[in-house]
Short mmCIF file of C-alpha atoms in Angstrom, two decimals:
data_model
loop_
_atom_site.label_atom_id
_atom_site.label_comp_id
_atom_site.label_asym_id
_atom_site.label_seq_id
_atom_site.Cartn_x
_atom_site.Cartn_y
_atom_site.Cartn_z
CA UNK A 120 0.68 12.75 16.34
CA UNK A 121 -1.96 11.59 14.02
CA UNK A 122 -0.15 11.48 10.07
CA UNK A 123 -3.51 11.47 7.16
CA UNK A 124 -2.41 10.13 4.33
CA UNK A 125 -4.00 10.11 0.80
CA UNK A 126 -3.27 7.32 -1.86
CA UNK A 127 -4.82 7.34 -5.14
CA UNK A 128 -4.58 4.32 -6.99
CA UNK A 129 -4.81 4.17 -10.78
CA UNK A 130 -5.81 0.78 -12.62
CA UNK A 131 -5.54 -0.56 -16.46
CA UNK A 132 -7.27 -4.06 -17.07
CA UNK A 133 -7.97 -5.45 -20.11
CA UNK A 134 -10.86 -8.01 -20.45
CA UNK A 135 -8.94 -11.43 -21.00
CA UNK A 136 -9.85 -12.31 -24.34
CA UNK A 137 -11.39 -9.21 -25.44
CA UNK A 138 -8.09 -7.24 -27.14
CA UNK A 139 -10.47 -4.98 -29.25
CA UNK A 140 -12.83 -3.98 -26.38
CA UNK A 141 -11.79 -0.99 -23.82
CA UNK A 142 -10.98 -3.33 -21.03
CA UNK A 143 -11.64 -2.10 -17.44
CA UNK A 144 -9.99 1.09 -15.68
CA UNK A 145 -10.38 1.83 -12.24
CA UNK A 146 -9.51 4.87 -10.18
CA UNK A 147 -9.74 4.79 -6.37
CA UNK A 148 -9.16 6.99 -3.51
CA UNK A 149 -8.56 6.08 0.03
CA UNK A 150 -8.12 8.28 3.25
CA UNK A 151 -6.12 6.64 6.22
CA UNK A 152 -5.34 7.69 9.80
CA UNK A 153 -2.22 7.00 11.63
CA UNK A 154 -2.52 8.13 15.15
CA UNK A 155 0.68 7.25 17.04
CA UNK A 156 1.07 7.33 21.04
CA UNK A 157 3.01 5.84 23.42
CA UNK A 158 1.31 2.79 25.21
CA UNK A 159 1.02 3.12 29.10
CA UNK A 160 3.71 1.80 31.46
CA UNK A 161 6.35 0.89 28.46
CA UNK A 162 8.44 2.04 26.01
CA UNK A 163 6.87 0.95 22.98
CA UNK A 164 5.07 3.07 20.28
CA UNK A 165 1.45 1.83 19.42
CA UNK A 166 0.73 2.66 15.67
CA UNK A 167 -3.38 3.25 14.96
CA UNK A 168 -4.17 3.04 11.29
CA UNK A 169 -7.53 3.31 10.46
CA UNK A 170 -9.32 3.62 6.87
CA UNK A 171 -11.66 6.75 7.03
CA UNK A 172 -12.76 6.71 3.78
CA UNK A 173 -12.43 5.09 0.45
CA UNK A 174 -13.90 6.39 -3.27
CA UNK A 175 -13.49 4.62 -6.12
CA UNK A 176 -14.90 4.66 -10.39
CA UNK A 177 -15.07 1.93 -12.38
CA UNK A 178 -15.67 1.84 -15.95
CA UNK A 179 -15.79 -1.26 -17.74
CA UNK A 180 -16.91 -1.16 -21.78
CA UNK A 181 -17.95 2.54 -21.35
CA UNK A 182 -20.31 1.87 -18.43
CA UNK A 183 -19.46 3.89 -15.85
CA UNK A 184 -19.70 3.04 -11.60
CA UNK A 185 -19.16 4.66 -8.28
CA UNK A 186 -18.46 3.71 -4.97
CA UNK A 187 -18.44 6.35 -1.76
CA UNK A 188 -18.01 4.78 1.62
CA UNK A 189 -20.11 7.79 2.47
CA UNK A 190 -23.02 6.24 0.77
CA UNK A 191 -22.00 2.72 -0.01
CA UNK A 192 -25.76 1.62 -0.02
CA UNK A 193 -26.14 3.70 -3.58
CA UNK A 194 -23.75 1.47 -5.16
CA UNK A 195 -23.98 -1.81 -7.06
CA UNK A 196 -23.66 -4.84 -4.49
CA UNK A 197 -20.24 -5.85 -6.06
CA UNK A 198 -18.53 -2.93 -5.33
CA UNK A 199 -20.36 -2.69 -1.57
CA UNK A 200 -18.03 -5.92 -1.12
CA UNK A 201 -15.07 -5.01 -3.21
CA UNK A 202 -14.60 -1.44 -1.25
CA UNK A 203 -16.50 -2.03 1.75
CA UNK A 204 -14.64 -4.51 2.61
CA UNK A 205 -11.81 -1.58 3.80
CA UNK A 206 -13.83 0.88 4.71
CA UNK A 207 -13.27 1.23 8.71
CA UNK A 208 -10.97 -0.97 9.10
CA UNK A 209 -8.40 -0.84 11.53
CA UNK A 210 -5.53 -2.34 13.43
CA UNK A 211 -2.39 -0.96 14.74
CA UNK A 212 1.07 -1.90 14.33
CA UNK A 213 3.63 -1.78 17.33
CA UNK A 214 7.15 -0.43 17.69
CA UNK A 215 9.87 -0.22 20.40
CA UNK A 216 11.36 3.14 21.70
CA UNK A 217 13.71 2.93 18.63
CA UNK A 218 10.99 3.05 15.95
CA UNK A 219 12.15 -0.91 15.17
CA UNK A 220 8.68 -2.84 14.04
CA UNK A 221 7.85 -5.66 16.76
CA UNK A 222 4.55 -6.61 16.17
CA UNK A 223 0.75 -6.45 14.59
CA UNK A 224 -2.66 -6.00 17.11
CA UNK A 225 -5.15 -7.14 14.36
CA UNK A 226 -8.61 -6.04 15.99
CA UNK A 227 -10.82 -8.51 17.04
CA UNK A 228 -14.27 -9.59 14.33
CA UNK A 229 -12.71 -7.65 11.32
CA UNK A 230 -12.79 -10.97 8.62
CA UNK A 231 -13.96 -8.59 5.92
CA UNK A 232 -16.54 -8.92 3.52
CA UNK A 233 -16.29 -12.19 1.22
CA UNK A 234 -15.96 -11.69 -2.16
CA UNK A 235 -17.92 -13.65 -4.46
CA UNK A 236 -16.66 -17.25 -2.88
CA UNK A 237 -12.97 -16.50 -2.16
CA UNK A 238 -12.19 -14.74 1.70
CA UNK A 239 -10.65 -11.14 1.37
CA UNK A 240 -7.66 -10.36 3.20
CA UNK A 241 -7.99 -10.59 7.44
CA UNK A 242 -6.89 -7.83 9.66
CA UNK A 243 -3.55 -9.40 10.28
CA UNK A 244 -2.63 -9.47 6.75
CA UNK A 245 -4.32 -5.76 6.13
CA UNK A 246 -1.74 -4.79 8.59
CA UNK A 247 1.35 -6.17 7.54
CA UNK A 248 0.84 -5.48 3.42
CA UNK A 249 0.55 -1.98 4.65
CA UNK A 250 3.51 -1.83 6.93
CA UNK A 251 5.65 -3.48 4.21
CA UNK A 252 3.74 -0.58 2.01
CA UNK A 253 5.21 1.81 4.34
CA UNK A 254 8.77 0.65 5.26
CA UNK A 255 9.95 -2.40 2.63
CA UNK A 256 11.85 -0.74 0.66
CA UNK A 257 13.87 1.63 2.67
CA UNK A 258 17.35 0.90 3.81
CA UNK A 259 17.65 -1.03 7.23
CA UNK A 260 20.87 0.64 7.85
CA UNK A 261 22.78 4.25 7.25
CA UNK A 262 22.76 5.20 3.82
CA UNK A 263 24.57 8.08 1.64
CA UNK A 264 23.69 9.69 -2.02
CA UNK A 265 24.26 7.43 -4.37
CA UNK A 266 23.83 4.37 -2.14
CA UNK A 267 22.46 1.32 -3.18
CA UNK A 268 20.60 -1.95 -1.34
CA UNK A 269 18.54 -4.87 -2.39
CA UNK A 270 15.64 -6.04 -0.73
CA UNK A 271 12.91 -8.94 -1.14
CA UNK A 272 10.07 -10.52 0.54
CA UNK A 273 6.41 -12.48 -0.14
CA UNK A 274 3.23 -10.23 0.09
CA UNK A 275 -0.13 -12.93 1.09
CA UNK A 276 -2.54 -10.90 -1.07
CA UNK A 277 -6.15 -13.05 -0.46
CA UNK A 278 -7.87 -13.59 -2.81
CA UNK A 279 -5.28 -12.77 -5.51
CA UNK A 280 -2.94 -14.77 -3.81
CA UNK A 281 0.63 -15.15 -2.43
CA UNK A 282 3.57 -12.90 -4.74
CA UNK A 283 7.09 -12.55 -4.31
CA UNK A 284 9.28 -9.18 -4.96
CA UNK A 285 12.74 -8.69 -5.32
CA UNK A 286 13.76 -5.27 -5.62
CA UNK A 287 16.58 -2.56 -5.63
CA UNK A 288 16.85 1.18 -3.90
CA UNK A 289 19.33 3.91 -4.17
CA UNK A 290 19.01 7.18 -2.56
CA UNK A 291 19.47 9.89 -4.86
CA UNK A 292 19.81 12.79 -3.33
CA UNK A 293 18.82 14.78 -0.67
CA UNK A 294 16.39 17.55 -1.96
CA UNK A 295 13.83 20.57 -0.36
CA UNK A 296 10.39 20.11 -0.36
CA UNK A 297 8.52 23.10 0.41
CA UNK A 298 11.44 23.96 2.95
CA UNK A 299 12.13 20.36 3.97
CA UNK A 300 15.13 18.38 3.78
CA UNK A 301 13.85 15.37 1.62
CA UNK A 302 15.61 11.71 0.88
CA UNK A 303 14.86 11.09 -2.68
CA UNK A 304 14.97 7.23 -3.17
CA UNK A 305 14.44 5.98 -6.49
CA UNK A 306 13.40 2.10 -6.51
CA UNK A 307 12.80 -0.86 -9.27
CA UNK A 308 12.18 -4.36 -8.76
CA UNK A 309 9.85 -7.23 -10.48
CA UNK A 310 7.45 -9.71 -9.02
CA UNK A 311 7.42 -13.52 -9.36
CA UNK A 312 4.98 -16.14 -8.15
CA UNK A 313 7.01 -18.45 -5.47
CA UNK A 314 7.90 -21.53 -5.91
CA UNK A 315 5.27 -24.35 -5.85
CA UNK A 316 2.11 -22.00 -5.44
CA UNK A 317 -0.81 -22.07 -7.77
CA UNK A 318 -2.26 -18.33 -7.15
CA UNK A 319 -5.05 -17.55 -8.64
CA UNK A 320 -3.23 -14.75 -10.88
CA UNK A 321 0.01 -15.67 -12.17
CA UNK A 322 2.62 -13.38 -13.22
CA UNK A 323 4.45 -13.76 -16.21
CA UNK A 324 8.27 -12.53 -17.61
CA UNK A 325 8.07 -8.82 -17.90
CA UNK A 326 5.84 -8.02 -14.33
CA UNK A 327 8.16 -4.91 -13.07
CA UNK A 328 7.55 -1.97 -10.84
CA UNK A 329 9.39 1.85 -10.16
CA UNK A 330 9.01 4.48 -8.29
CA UNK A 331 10.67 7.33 -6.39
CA UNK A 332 10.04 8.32 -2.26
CA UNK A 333 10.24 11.53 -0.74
CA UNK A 334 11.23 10.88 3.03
CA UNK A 335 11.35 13.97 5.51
CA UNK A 336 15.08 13.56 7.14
CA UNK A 337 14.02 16.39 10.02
CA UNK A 338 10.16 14.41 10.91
CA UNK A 339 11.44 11.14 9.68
CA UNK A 340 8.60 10.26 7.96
CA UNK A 341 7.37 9.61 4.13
CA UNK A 342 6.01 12.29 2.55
CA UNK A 343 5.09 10.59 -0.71
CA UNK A 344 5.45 7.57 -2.85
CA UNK A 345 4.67 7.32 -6.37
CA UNK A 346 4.84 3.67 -7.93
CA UNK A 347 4.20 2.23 -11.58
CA UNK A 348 3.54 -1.10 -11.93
CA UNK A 349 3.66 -3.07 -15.41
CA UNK A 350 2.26 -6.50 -15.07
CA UNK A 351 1.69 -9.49 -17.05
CA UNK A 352 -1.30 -11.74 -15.91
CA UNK A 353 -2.22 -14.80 -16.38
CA UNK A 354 -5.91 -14.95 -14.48
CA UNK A 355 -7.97 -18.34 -15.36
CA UNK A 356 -5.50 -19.32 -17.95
CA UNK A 357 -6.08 -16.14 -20.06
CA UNK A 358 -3.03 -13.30 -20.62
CA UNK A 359 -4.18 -10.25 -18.91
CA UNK A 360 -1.58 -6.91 -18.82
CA UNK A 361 -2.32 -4.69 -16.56
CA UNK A 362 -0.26 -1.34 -15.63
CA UNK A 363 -0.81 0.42 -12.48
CA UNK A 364 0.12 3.78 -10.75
CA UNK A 365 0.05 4.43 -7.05
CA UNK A 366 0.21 7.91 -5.43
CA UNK A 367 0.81 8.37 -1.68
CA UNK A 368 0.61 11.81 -0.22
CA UNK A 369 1.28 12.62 3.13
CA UNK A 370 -1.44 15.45 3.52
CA UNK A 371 -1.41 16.24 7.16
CA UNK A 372 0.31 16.14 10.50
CA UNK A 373 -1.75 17.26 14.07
CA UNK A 374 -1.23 17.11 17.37
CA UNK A 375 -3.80 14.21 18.94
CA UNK A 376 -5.67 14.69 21.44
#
């Protein structure tokens, strides 16, 4: 099968040290592929993901910019690097006959596009914040309504830097989506920088995040995932909130070829 999946990601900065100016709000858009088969002479199940296409605005103090991995040359250099940087990218993420996660094939050459003087995120680390994206926060075993579990890991985020989250699910309920059985599973948790690191953004008391996924029980797959995120920055010594809202949409499922 080949799942396309949609996530639109909403973004509130303000300018550190500029409380009576606008700030900076960006919206972006980003089209991904998962084509999964079964790889030749074993039981495993090879995972493609692939970024097809990525759109994002950016307005900062009322001045308004676009990106379009369609036509990346019209934009301004800084967002070529910023966006382009994901734009084709690829790698694929293996599981046994069990759907159990084993491992990451990072392909070969895809460092990314620096930006500025800091190293973007590599292949191998594309890959696993986007499995953990996919599959953190669901239960690792049986679950009912009304269920609870707690869950927690580190995310390597270059050139941010390295988080930690700590986190609590419950499912719901079990509801229909346009004639689908649907887990509803309704998560919160915060984030906290780990012990010892010096990240280039810090977060401070307060840095939460909820949300609520729809999984399909018959297809066993997510549907969609709708987070808010409420952080408090510190980024060069200077307090920065920022909120956040990510939408993922499960907007197609075909047969591959």
């Amino acid at each position: 099968k080949i799942y396309r999946q949609q996530m639109v990601t909403e973004i509130q900065l303000p300018l550190p040290g500029a409380a009576a100016t606008p700030g900076q709000n960006t919206s972006i858009t980003q089209m991904m592929d998962i084509t999964v088969s079964k790889e030749e002479g074993t039981e495993k199940k090879l995972a493609e993901v692939k970024f097809t296409s990525i759109k994002a605005t950016l307005n900062t103090n009322g001045q308004a910019l676009a990106y379009d991995s369609a036509d990346a040359a019209k934009s301004p250099p800084f967002l070529q690097q910023t966006f382009g940087a994901l734009a084709g990218r690829t790698f694929t993420l293996v599981y046994d006959k069990e759907d159990k996660f084993l491992d990451i094939r990072a392909a070969d050459g895809q460092a990314g596009t620096p930006l500025g003087t800091t190293k973007p995120m590599d292949a191998r680390q594309l890959a696993d914040a986007f499995r953990k994206s996919q599959d953190l926060a669901l239960p690792k075993k049986a679950v009912a309504p009304g269920d609870t579990w707690t869950f927690a890991d580190k995310l390597d985020m270059p050139p941010v830097g390295t988080f930690a989250i700590k986190a609590r699910g419950r499912f719901d309920s079990v509801t229909d989506v346009e004639g689908r059985r649907h887990a509803r599973v309704l998560l919160e948790g915060t984030f906290e920088n780990p012990s010892g690191a010096q990240p280039l953004v810090q977060f401070g008391p307060g840095s939460k995040f909820s949300g609520e996924i729809l999984f399909d029980l018959d297809r066993k797959v997510m549907t969609s995932s709708s987070m808010k995120t409420e952080l408090q920055l510190t980024i060069g010594g200077q307090e920065a909130p920022m909120s956040q809202t990510a939408t993922t949409k499960l907007i197609g499922v075909e047969n591959s070829k």
